[in-house]
Tab-separated table of C-alpha atoms and ligand atoms in Angstrom:
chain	number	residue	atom	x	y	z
A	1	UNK	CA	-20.860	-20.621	57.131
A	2	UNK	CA	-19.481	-23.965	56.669
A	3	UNK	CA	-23.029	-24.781	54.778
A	4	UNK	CA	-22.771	-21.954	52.669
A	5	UNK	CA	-19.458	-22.855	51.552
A	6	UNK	CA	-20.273	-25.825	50.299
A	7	UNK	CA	-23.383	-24.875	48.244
A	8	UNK	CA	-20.586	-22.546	46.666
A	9	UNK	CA	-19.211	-25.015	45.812
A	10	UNK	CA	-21.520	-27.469	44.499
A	11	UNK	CA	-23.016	-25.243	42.109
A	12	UNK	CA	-19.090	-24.730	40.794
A	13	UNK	CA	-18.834	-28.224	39.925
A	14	UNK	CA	-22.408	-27.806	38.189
A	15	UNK	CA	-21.534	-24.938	36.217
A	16	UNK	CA	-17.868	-27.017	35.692
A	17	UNK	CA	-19.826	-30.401	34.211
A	18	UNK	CA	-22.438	-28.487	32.320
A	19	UNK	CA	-19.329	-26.819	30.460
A	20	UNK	CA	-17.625	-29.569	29.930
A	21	UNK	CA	-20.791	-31.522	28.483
A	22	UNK	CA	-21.397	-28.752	26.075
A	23	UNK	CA	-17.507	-28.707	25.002
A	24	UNK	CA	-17.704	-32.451	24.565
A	25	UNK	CA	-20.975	-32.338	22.215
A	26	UNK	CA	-20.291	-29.650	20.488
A	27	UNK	CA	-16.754	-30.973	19.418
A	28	UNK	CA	-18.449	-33.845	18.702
A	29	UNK	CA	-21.146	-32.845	16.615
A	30	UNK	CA	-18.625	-31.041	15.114
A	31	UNK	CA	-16.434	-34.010	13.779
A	32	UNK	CA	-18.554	-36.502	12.741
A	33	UNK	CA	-21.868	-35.394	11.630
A	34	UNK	CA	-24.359	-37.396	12.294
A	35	UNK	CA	-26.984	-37.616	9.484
A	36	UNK	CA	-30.813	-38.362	11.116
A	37	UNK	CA	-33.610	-40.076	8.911
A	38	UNK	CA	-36.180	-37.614	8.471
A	39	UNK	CA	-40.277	-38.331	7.134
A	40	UNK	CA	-40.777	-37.252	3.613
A	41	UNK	CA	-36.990	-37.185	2.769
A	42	UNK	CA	-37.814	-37.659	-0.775
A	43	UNK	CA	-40.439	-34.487	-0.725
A	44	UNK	CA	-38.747	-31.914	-3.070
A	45	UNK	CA	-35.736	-33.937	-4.421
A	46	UNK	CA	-38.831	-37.122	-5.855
A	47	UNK	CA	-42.461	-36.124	-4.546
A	48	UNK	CA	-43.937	-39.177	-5.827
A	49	UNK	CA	-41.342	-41.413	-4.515
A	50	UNK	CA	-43.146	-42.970	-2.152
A	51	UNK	CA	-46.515	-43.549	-3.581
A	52	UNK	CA	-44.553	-45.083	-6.845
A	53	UNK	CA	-43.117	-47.860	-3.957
A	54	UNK	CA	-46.296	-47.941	-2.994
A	55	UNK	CA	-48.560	-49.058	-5.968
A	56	UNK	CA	-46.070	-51.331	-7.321
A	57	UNK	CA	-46.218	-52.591	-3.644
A	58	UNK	CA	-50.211	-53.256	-4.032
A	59	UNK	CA	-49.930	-54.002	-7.597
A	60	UNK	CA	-47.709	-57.383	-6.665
A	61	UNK	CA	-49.601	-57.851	-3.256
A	62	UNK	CA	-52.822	-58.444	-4.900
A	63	UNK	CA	-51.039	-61.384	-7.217
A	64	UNK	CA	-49.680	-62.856	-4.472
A	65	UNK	CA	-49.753	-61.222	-0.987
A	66	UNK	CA	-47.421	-63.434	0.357
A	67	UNK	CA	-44.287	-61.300	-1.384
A	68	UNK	CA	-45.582	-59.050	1.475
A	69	UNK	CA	-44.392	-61.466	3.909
A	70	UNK	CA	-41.023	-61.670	1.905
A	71	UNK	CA	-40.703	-57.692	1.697
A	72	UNK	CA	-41.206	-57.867	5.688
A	73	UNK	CA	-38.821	-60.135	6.275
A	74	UNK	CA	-36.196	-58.534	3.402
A	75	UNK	CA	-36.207	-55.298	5.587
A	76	UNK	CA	-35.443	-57.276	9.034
A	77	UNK	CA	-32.730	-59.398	7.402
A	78	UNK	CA	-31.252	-56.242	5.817
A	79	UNK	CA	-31.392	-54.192	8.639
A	80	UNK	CA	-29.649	-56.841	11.436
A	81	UNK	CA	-26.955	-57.073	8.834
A	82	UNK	CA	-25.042	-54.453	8.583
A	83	UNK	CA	-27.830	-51.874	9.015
A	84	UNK	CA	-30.326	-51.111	6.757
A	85	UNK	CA	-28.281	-50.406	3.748
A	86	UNK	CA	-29.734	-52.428	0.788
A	87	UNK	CA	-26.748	-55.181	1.268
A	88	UNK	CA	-29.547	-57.938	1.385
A	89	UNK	CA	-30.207	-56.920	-2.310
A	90	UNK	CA	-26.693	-57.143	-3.686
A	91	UNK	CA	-26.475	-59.937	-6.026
A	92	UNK	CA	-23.173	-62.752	-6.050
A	93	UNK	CA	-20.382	-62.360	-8.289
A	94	UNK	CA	-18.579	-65.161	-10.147
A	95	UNK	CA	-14.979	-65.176	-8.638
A	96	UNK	CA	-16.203	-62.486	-6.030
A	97	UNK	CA	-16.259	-63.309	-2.420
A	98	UNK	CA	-20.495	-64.959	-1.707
A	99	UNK	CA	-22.689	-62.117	-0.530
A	100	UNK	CA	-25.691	-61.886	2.891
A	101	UNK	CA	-28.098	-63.698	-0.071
A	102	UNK	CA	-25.994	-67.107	-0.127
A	103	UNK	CA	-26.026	-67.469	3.426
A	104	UNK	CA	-28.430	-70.145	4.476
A	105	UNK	CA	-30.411	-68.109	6.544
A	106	UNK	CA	-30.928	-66.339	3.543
A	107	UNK	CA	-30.999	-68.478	0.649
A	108	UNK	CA	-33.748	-70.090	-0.838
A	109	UNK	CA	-36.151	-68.326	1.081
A	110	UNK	CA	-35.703	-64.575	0.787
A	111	UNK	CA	-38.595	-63.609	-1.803
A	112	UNK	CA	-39.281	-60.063	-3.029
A	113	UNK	CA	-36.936	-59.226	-5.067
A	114	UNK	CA	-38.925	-58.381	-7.981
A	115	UNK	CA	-40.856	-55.978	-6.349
A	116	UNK	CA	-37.852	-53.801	-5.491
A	117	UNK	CA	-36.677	-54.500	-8.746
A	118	UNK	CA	-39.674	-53.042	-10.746
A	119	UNK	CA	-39.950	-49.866	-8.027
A	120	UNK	CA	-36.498	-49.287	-8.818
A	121	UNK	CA	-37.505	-49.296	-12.129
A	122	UNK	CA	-40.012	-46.828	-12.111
A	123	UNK	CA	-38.205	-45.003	-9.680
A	124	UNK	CA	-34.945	-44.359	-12.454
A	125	UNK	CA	-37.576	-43.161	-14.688
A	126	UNK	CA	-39.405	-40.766	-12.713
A	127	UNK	CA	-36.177	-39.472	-11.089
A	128	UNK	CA	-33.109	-40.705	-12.162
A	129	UNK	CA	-30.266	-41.443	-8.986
A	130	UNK	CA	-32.338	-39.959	-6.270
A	131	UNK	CA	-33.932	-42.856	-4.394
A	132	UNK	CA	-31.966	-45.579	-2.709
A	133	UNK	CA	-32.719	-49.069	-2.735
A	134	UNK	CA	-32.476	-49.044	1.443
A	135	UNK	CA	-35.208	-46.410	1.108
A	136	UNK	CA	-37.458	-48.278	-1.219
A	137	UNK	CA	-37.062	-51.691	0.928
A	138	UNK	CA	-38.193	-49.689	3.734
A	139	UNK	CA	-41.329	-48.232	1.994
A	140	UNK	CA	-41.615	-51.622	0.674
A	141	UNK	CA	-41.995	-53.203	4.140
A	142	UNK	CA	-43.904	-50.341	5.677
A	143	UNK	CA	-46.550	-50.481	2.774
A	144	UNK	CA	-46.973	-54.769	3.458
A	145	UNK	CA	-47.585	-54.099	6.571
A	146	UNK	CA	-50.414	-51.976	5.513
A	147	UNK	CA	-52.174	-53.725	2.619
A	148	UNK	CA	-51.795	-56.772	5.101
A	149	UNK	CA	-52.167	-55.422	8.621
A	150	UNK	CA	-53.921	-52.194	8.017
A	151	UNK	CA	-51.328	-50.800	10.225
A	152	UNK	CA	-49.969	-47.470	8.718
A	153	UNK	CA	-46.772	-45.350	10.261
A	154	UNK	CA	-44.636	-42.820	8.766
A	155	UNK	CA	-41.370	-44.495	7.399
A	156	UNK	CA	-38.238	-41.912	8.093
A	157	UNK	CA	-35.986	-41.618	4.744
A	158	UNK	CA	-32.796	-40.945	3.521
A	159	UNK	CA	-30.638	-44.107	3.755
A	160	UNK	CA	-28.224	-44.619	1.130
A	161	UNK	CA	-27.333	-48.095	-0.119
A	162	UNK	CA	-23.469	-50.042	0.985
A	163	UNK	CA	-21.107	-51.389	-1.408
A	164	UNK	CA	-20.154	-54.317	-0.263
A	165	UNK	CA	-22.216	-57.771	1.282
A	166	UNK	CA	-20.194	-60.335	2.590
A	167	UNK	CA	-22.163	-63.656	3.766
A	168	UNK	CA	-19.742	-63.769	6.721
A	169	UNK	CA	-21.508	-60.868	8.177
A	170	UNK	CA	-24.241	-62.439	8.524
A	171	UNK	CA	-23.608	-65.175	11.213
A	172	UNK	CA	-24.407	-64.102	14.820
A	173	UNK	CA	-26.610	-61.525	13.545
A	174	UNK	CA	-29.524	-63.116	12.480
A	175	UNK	CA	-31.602	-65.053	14.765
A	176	UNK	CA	-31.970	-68.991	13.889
A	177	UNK	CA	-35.445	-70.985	14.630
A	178	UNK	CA	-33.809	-73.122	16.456
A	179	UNK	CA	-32.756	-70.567	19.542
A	180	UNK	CA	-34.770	-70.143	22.366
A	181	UNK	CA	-35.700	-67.083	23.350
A	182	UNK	CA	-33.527	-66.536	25.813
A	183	UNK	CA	-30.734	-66.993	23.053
A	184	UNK	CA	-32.788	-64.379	20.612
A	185	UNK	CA	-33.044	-62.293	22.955
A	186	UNK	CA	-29.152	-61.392	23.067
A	187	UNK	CA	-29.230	-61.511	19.437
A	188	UNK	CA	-31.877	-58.851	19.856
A	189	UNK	CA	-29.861	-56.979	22.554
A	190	UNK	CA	-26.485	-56.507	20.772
A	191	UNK	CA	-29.101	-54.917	18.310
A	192	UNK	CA	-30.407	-52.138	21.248
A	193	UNK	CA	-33.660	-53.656	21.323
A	194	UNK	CA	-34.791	-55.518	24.540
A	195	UNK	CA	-37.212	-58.637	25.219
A	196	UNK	CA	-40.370	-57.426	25.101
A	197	UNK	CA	-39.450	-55.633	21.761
A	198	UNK	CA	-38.480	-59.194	20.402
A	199	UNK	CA	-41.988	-60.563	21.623
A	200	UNK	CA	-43.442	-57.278	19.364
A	201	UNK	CA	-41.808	-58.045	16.336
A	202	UNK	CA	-41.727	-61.630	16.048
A	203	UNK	CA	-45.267	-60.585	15.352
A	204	UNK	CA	-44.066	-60.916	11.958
A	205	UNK	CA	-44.481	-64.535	11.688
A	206	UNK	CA	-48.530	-63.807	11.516
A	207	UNK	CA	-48.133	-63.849	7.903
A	208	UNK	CA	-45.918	-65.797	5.355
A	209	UNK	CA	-44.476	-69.669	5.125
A	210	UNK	CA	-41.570	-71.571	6.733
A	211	UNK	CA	-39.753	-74.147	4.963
A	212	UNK	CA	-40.756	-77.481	6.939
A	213	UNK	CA	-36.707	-77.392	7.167
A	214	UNK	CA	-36.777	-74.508	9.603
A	215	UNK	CA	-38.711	-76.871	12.109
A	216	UNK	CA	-38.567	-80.418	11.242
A	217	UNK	CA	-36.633	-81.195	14.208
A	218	UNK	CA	-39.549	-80.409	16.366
A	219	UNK	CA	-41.279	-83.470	14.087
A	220	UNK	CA	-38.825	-85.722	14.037
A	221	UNK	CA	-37.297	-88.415	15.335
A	222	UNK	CA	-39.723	-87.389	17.794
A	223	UNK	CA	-42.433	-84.367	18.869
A	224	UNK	CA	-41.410	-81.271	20.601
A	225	UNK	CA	-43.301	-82.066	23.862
A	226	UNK	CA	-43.932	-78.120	23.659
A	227	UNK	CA	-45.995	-78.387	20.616
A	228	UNK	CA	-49.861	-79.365	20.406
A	229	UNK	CA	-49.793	-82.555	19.432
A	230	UNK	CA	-52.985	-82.465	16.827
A	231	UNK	CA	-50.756	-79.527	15.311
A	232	UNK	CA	-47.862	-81.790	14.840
A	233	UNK	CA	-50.059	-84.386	13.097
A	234	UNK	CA	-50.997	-81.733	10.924
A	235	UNK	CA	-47.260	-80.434	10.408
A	236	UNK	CA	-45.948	-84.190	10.011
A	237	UNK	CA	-48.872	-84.681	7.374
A	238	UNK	CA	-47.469	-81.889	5.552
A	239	UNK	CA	-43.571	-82.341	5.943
A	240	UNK	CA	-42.746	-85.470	4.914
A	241	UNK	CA	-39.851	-85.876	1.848
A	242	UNK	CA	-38.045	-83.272	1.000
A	243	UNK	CA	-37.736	-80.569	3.891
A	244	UNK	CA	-36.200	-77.579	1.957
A	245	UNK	CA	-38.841	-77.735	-0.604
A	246	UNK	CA	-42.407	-77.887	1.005
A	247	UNK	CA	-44.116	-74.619	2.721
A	248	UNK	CA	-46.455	-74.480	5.740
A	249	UNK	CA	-48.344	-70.734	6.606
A	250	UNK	CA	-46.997	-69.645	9.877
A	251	UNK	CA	-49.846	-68.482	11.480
A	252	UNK	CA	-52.669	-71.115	10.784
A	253	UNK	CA	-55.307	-69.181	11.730
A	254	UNK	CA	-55.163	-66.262	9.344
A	255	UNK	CA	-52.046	-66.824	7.297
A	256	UNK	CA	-52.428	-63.077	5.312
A	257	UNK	CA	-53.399	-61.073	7.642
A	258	UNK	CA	-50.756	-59.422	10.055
A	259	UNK	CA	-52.524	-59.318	13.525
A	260	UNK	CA	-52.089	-60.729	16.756
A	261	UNK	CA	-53.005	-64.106	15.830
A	262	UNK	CA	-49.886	-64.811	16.178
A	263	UNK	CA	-49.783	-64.780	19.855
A	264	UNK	CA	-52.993	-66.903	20.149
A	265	UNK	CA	-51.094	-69.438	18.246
A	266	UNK	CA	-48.695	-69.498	21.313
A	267	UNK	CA	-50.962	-69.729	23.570
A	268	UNK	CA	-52.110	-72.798	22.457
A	269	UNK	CA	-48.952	-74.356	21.310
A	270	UNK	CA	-48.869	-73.690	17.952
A	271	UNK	CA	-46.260	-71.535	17.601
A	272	UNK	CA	-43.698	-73.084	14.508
A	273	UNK	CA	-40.750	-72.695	15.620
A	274	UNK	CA	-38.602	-73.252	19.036
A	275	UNK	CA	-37.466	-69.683	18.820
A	276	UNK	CA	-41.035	-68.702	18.765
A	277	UNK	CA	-42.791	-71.322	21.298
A	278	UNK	CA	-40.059	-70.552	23.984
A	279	UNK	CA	-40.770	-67.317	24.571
A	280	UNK	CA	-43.944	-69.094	26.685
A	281	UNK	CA	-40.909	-70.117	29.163
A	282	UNK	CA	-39.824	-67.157	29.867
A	283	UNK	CA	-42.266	-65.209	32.499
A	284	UNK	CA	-41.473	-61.437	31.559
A	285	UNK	CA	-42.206	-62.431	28.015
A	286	UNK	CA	-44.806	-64.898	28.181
A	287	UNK	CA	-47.061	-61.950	29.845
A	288	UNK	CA	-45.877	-59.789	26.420
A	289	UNK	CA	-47.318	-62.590	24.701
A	290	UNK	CA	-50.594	-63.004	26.132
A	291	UNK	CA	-51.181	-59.187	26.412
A	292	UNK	CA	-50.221	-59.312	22.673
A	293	UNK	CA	-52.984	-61.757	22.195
A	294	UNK	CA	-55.858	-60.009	24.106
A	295	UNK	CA	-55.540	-56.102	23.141
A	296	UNK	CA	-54.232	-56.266	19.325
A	297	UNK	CA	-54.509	-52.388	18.489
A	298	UNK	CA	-51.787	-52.244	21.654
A	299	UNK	CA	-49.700	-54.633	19.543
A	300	UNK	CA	-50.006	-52.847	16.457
A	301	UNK	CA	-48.756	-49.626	18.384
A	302	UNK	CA	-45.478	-51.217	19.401
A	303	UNK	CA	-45.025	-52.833	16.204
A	304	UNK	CA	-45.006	-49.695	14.497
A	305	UNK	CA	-42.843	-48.137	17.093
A	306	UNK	CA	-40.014	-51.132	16.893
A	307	UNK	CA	-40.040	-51.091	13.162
A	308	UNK	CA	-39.492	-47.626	12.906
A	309	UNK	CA	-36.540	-48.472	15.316
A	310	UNK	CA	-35.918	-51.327	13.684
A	311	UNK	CA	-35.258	-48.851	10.116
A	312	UNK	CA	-32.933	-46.898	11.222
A	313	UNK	CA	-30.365	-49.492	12.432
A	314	UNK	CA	-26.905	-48.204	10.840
A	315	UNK	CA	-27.944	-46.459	8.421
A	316	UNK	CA	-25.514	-44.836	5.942
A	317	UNK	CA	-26.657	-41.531	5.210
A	318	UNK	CA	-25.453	-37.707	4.196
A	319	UNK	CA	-22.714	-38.557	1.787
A	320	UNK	CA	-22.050	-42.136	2.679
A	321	UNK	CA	-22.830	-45.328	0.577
A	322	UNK	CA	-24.322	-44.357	-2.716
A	323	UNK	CA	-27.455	-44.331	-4.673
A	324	UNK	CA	-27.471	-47.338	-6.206
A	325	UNK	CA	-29.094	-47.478	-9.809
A	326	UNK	CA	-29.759	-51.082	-9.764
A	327	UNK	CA	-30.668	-52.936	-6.821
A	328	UNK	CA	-29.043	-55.811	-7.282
A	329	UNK	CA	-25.153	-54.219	-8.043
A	330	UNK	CA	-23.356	-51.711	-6.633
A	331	UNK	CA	-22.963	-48.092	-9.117
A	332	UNK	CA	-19.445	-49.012	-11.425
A	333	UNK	CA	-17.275	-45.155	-10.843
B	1	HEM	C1	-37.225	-63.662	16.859
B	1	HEM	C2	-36.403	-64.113	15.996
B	1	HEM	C3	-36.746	-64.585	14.624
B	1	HEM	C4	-36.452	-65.796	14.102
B	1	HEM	C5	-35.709	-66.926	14.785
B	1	HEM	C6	-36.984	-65.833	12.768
B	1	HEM	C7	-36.867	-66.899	11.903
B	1	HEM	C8	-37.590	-67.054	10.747
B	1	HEM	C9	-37.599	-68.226	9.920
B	1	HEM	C10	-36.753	-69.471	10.130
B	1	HEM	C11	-38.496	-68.024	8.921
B	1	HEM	C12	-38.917	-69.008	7.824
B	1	HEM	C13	-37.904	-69.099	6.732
B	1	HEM	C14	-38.270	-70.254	5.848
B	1	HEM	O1	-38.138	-71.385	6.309
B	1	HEM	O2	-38.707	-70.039	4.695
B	1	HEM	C15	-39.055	-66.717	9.110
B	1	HEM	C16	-40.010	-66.153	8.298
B	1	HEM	C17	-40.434	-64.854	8.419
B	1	HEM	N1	-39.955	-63.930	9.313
B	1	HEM	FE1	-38.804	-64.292	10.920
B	1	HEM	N2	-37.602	-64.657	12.503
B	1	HEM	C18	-37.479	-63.851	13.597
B	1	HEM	C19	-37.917	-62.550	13.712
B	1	HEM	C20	-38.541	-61.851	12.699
B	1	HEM	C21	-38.762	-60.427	12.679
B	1	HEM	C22	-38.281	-59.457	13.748
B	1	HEM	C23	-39.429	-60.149	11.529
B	1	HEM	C24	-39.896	-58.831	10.995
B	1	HEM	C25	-40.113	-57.776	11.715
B	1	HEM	C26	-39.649	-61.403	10.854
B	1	HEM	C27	-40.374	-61.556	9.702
B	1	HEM	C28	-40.593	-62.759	9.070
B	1	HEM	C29	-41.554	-62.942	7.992
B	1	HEM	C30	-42.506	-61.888	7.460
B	1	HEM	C31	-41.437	-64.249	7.568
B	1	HEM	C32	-42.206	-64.933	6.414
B	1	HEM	C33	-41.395	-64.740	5.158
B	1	HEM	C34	-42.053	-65.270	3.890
B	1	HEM	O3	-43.176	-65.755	3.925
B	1	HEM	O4	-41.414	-65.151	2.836
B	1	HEM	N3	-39.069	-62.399	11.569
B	1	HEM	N4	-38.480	-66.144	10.209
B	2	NAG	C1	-28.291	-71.565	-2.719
B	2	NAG	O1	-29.332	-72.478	-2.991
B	2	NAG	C2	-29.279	-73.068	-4.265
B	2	NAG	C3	-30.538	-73.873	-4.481
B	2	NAG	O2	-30.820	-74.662	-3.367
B	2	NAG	C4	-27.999	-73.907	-4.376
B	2	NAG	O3	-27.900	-74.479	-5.637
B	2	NAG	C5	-26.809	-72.985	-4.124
B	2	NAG	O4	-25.621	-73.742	-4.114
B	2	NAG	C6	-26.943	-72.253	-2.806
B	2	NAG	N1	-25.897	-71.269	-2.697
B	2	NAG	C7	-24.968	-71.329	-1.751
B	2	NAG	C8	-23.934	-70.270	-1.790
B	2	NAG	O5	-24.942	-72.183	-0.897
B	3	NAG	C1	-31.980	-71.758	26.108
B	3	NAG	O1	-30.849	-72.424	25.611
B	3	NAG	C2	-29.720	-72.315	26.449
B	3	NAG	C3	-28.536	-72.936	25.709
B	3	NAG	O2	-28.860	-74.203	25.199
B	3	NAG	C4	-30.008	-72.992	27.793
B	3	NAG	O3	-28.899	-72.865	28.645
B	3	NAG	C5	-31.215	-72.315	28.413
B	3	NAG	O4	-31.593	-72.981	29.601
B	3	NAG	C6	-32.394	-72.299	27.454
B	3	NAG	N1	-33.422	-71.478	28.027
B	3	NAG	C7	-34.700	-71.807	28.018
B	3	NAG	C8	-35.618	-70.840	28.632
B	3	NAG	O5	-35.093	-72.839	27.536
């Protein structure tokens, strides 16, 4: 009896929570609704949309595919700012508060920027105020990754572009070469993405250059005890005068091609910068990086998936933001 009663009266409270859930959702889907990316966004309102991003993509690759590197690293920098809203691409204005591009992290290294431009371009011709510049830096990234990697995904749509960039949004949200891990890795946390999800992406860095600035202090006064020592001869021979200005490829083995390379690197010490080598210190993701180096199509897999995560980071979308019909300033209205 007393059994029964109780059953009774656990499947009340069920019934009671499963109400209350739906009353809670529903009022709040109601209020603020939530705008998803969706694949093919663009597919009535532009079709060619994304092949135009595309070929100008391939068309400035096969110049110089290192503005694939740049494009990557564009979407990363835009997205951890802010969200993925195109506020990397705003230009400064005399008088006007500096903007995400004059931050240091930022400045004098960003490259790209052209290629957006000229899609843009295109893109006003073909269909005038329909694609945003978030969108296209997306595509942008998502089609380096392929004429680079080989590594094709999807890329979910329908961003629209801020109005604002300040450069004090960007500190704390960007992760500086000279963090450990550890010290990414909440970087990377505040952002929803865990460890081994850093370890995935920073398989980035298997194409493009660093500034010898971004590591010199792992060259001098004296060598990083971390680093292989016949790779910091090589380094030194390379960074010597003025920091800021000269280049090194970040992955030494195959500079232009994204693959896991990168993580062999590690292995053997020749990883660029602290915030890369430490992740060796770590145990959880020192065994990311040496499964990353043995079974590369598993790598590619959770690359794709964390960039796709990585693209929808607050996102403005529905009738937020705007279409912007120059990249580099925000529409005058
Ligand atoms: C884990 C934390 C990360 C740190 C500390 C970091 C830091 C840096 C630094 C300092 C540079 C060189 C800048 C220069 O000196 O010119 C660089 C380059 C680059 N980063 Fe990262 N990064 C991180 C994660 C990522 C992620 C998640 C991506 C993309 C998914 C990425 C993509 C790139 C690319 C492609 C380049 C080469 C850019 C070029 O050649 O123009 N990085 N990164
Ligand atoms: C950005 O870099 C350029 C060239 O190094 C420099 O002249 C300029 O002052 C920098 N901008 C800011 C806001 O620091
Ligand atoms: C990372 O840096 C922090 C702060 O300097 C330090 O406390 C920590 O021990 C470092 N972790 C590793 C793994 O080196």
């Amino acid at each position: 009896m007393k059994c029964q009663y109780r059953k009774r009266c656990g499947r009340n409270y069920l019934v009671f929570f499963i109400t209350i859930v739906l009353i809670i959702s529903g009022a709040g889907a109601g209020r603020a609704k939530k705008v998803k990316l969706v694949e093919n966004f663009y597919r009535s309102s532009c079709p060619p949309a994304e092949y135009i991003v595309r070929s100008v993509v391939n068309h400035f690759l096969s110049l110089n595919p290192g503005l694939g590197a740049g494009l990557l690293r564009l979407h990363f920098h835009d997205c951890f700012v802010k969200g993925c809203d195109a506020s990397v691409l705003l230009d400064s204005i005399t008088g006007q508060p500096l903007v995400e591009k004059d931050h240091p992290a930022n400045n004098g290294s960003l490259r790209g920027f052209q290629v957006i431009d000229a899609a843009k371009t295109k893109l006003e011709t073909t269909c005038p105020g329909i694609v945003s510049c978030a969108d296209i830096l997306a595509f942008a990234a998502r089609d380096s990754i392929y004429k680079l990697g080989n590594i094709w995904y999807e890329q979910p749509s329908g961003r629209r572009d801020s109005t604002i960039s300040l450069l004090t949004d960007v500190s704390g949200n960007l992760p500086p070469p000279f963090f450990n891990a550890t010290q990414n890795a909440a970087i990377f946390a505040n952002k929803g993405f865990n460890a081994v999800e850093m370890v995935t992406l920073s398989g980035a860095h298997s194409i493009g250059i660093a500034h010898c600035s971004s590591f010199a202090s792992r060259l001098y006064p004296t060598v990083d005890p971390t680093m292989d020592r016949s790779y910091a001869a090589v380094l030194k021979r390379i960074c010597k005068g003025d920091m800021a200005k000269t280049t090194v490829n970040q992955d030494g083995i195959t500079p232009d091609r994204l693959d896991n390379k990168y993580y062999v690197d590690l292995i053997g010490n020749k990883g660029l910068f602290v915030s890369d080598q430490s992740m060796l210190i770590n145990e959880s993701m020192k065994k990311e990086v040496v499964k990353n180096a043995r079974y590369g199509s598993d790598w590619s897999r959770k690359f794709v998936t964390g960039m796709v995560k990585m693209g929808k980071l607050g996102v403005l979308t529905g009738n937020n933001g705007e279409i912007r019909l120059n990249c580099r300033v925000k529409n005058t209205n």
